[in-house]
Amino acid sequence: MRVYPGDGVSDSLAKPDFDVVVIGGGAVGLSVGYHCSLKGYSTAVIERHEQFFEEASTHNSGVIHSGFNPTPGTLKAVLNAEGARMMYEKSEEWRFGTRRTGTIVAAVNRQERQRLLEIKNAGEKNGVTGLKLLTRRELKDIEPGIENATEALYSPDGGVVDITEYLARLKARAANEGAVLASGRGVVSIRGRELVELSLSDREKVTARHIVNSAGMHSDDIAALTGSSYRIYPCVGEYAFVEGEGSELVRGMVYPVVGCGSPGLGIHLTKTYDGLLQVGPTAVYGTGKDPVVWKRTGLEEFIAAIHSFLPSVEPSAVREGWYGVRAKTVPPGGKEGFGDFIIEWDRGGFPAIHLVGIESPGLTSSLAIGNYVARMIAERSGSNPAAL
Ligand SMILES: Cc1cc2nc3c(=O)[nH]c(=O)nc-3n(C[C@H](O)[C@H](O)[C@H](O)COP(=O)(O)OP(=O)(O)OC[C@H]3O[C@@H](n4cnc5c(N)ncnc54)[C@H](O)[C@@H]3O)c2cc1C
């Protein structure tokens, strides 16, 4: 059990009455904790694992999405574009690494051109600036190692983030603002209505005027404790890596057109902040949550995806990587690959905000989501912590 004190607490939650208790210590939960503390609410963030950030927040591609993928008009579209802006801004203020590499979506035939135009159009509606269609030759100037592409869409504001640094700064800022960060104990039951009582796995009890359910994969289980019904479908994304000379063939990020609209964005190539050439993620629905069970992807599938843009890479240079699990609200076989972020007050009147289906681009959007949730609470309490 660990407590990361924001207010001098050493070994337990000690002050068990909070304005806001956030359930889940991922990037989103910590961002909510930071923004609520910034507004003056006494806030605790509770994480079931010994360490924060052990789930999706550290098992992802580390891409700052500029915002052309979400469907225009959705909450995801707004929070993605806003989140990317905030991420670049805070990287200077808080001193964590980001690199604006630009994003390429590469077409391999004339039929894919129409889709590029649609993505560009959606991106412009979402307020993404600088989107440009590139000829094959212009693409070569930006990504000289890429073969087989006929034309491409370029978004200059796509980038990569040093995930470890970002999350460390976020946690420190939340603690500095006074948030109590408690790990190594999960929320097991929720009772009451005016003053909510949360029982934790170490038998401690905490009370809160409002709770924020930011439990990622388990957000539906936490919602069920308040009487609300959602369903999360775990969807695994596996990665591979290219070693040796081949890893120098990509400078930024290259996505295929075909992946757009599937449960993932298609197996793509990303030069990570650490300089690795990362391939993936796949998108395979699994069953169960702790642990998730799924059919593993063979290296051949990664090699085929690499060869569609980098035919010279030797199969022996491709290595298996790690995996992450998406908390999707779209079931297997669903028509749309992605659902919108669900961020809403409990429909049954319970003093809880549920964050459900916070899949990609949840890392990019995390700062904007935290700010949005803190504003929802402020609107309800008239910006006055004492009125909560
Ligand atoms: C393969 C993959 C690739 C991705 N790539 C990108 C990308 O490139 N760019 C991008 O922007 N986004 C990406 N994402 C999405 C991004 O990683 C997530 O949207 C984001 O990390 C979600 O953060 P979170 O805090 O909601 O969830 P999590 O990090 O999963 O945190 C939820 C936390 O809640 C805790 N919890 C659960 N139950 C309880 C309980 N009962 N009590 C206390 N705590 C509990 C969990 O232990 C966990 O730590 C990717 C995701 C995946 C899986």
mmCIF file of N, CA and C in Angstrom, residues 69 85 105 110 129 152 155 163 165 199 236 243 249 268-269 304 312 314 338 341 379:
data_model
loop_
_atom_site.group_PDB
_atom_site.id
_atom_site.type_symbol
_atom_site.label_atom_id
_atom_site.label_comp_id
_atom_site.label_asym_id
_atom_site.label_seq_id
_atom_site.Cartn_x
_atom_site.Cartn_y
_atom_site.Cartn_z
ATOM 1 N N ASN A 69 -8.820 11.855 -36.846
ATOM 2 C CA ASN A 69 -9.537 10.578 -36.884
ATOM 3 C C ASN A 69 -10.964 10.610 -36.334
ATOM 4 N N ARG A 85 -3.221 20.085 -28.163
ATOM 5 C CA ARG A 85 -2.695 21.441 -27.918
ATOM 6 C C ARG A 85 -2.148 21.550 -26.497
ATOM 7 N N VAL A 105 -0.736 9.515 -43.504
ATOM 8 C CA VAL A 105 -1.634 8.398 -43.853
ATOM 9 C C VAL A 105 -1.367 8.140 -45.331
ATOM 10 N N ARG A 110 -5.162 4.321 -56.301
ATOM 11 C CA ARG A 110 -6.034 5.464 -56.596
ATOM 12 C C ARG A 110 -7.358 5.381 -55.823
ATOM 13 N N THR A 129 -5.296 21.967 -38.058
ATOM 14 C CA THR A 129 -4.748 22.853 -39.088
ATOM 15 C C THR A 129 -3.549 22.204 -39.788
ATOM 16 N N ALA A 152 -0.424 10.726 -50.168
ATOM 17 C CA ALA A 152 -0.577 10.639 -48.709
ATOM 18 C C ALA A 152 -1.243 11.880 -48.163
ATOM 19 N N SER A 155 -0.248 15.437 -41.641
ATOM 20 C CA SER A 155 -0.713 16.305 -40.554
ATOM 21 C C SER A 155 0.515 16.724 -39.739
ATOM 22 N N ILE A 163 6.260 9.041 -22.685
ATOM 23 C CA ILE A 163 5.135 8.667 -21.811
ATOM 24 C C ILE A 163 5.570 8.681 -20.335
ATOM 25 N N GLU A 165 7.967 10.280 -18.773
ATOM 26 C CA GLU A 165 8.166 11.641 -18.232
ATOM 27 C C GLU A 165 6.829 12.357 -18.049
ATOM 28 N N SER A 199 -15.760 1.650 0.018
ATOM 29 C CA SER A 199 -14.959 0.688 0.776
ATOM 30 C C SER A 199 -13.838 0.223 -0.124
ATOM 31 N N VAL A 236 -7.371 -6.194 -27.663
ATOM 32 C CA VAL A 236 -5.919 -6.206 -27.468
ATOM 33 C C VAL A 236 -5.195 -5.619 -28.675
ATOM 34 N N GLU A 243 14.474 -4.046 -35.738
ATOM 35 C CA GLU A 243 15.827 -3.769 -35.228
ATOM 36 C C GLU A 243 16.777 -3.498 -36.392
ATOM 37 N N LEU A 249 14.315 3.604 -41.329
ATOM 38 C CA LEU A 249 13.585 3.927 -42.560
ATOM 39 C C LEU A 249 12.362 4.823 -42.345
ATOM 40 N N HIS A 268 0.438 0.178 -37.963
ATOM 41 C CA HIS A 268 1.184 1.300 -38.519
ATOM 42 C C HIS A 268 2.610 1.340 -37.978
ATOM 43 N N LEU A 269 3.390 2.233 -38.557
ATOM 44 C CA LEU A 269 4.815 2.339 -38.222
ATOM 45 C C LEU A 269 5.030 3.635 -37.468
ATOM 46 N N ALA A 304 4.131 -8.663 -42.913
ATOM 47 C CA ALA A 304 3.362 -8.279 -44.109
ATOM 48 C C ALA A 304 3.036 -6.780 -44.054
ATOM 49 N N SER A 312 12.193 -3.632 -47.993
ATOM 50 C CA SER A 312 13.576 -4.104 -47.836
ATOM 51 C C SER A 312 13.879 -4.635 -46.434
ATOM 52 N N GLU A 314 14.392 -7.001 -43.533
ATOM 53 C CA GLU A 314 14.566 -8.453 -43.417
ATOM 54 C C GLU A 314 13.629 -8.991 -42.340
ATOM 55 N N PHE A 338 -14.890 2.715 -33.783
ATOM 56 C CA PHE A 338 -14.689 3.451 -32.532
ATOM 57 C C PHE A 338 -15.997 4.077 -32.066
ATOM 58 N N PHE A 341 -16.123 9.002 -26.704
ATOM 59 C CA PHE A 341 -15.855 8.969 -25.266
ATOM 60 C C PHE A 341 -17.192 9.202 -24.566
ATOM 61 N N GLU A 379 -19.414 23.383 -12.553
ATOM 62 C CA GLU A 379 -20.719 23.884 -13.007
ATOM 63 C C GLU A 379 -21.820 23.467 -12.046
#
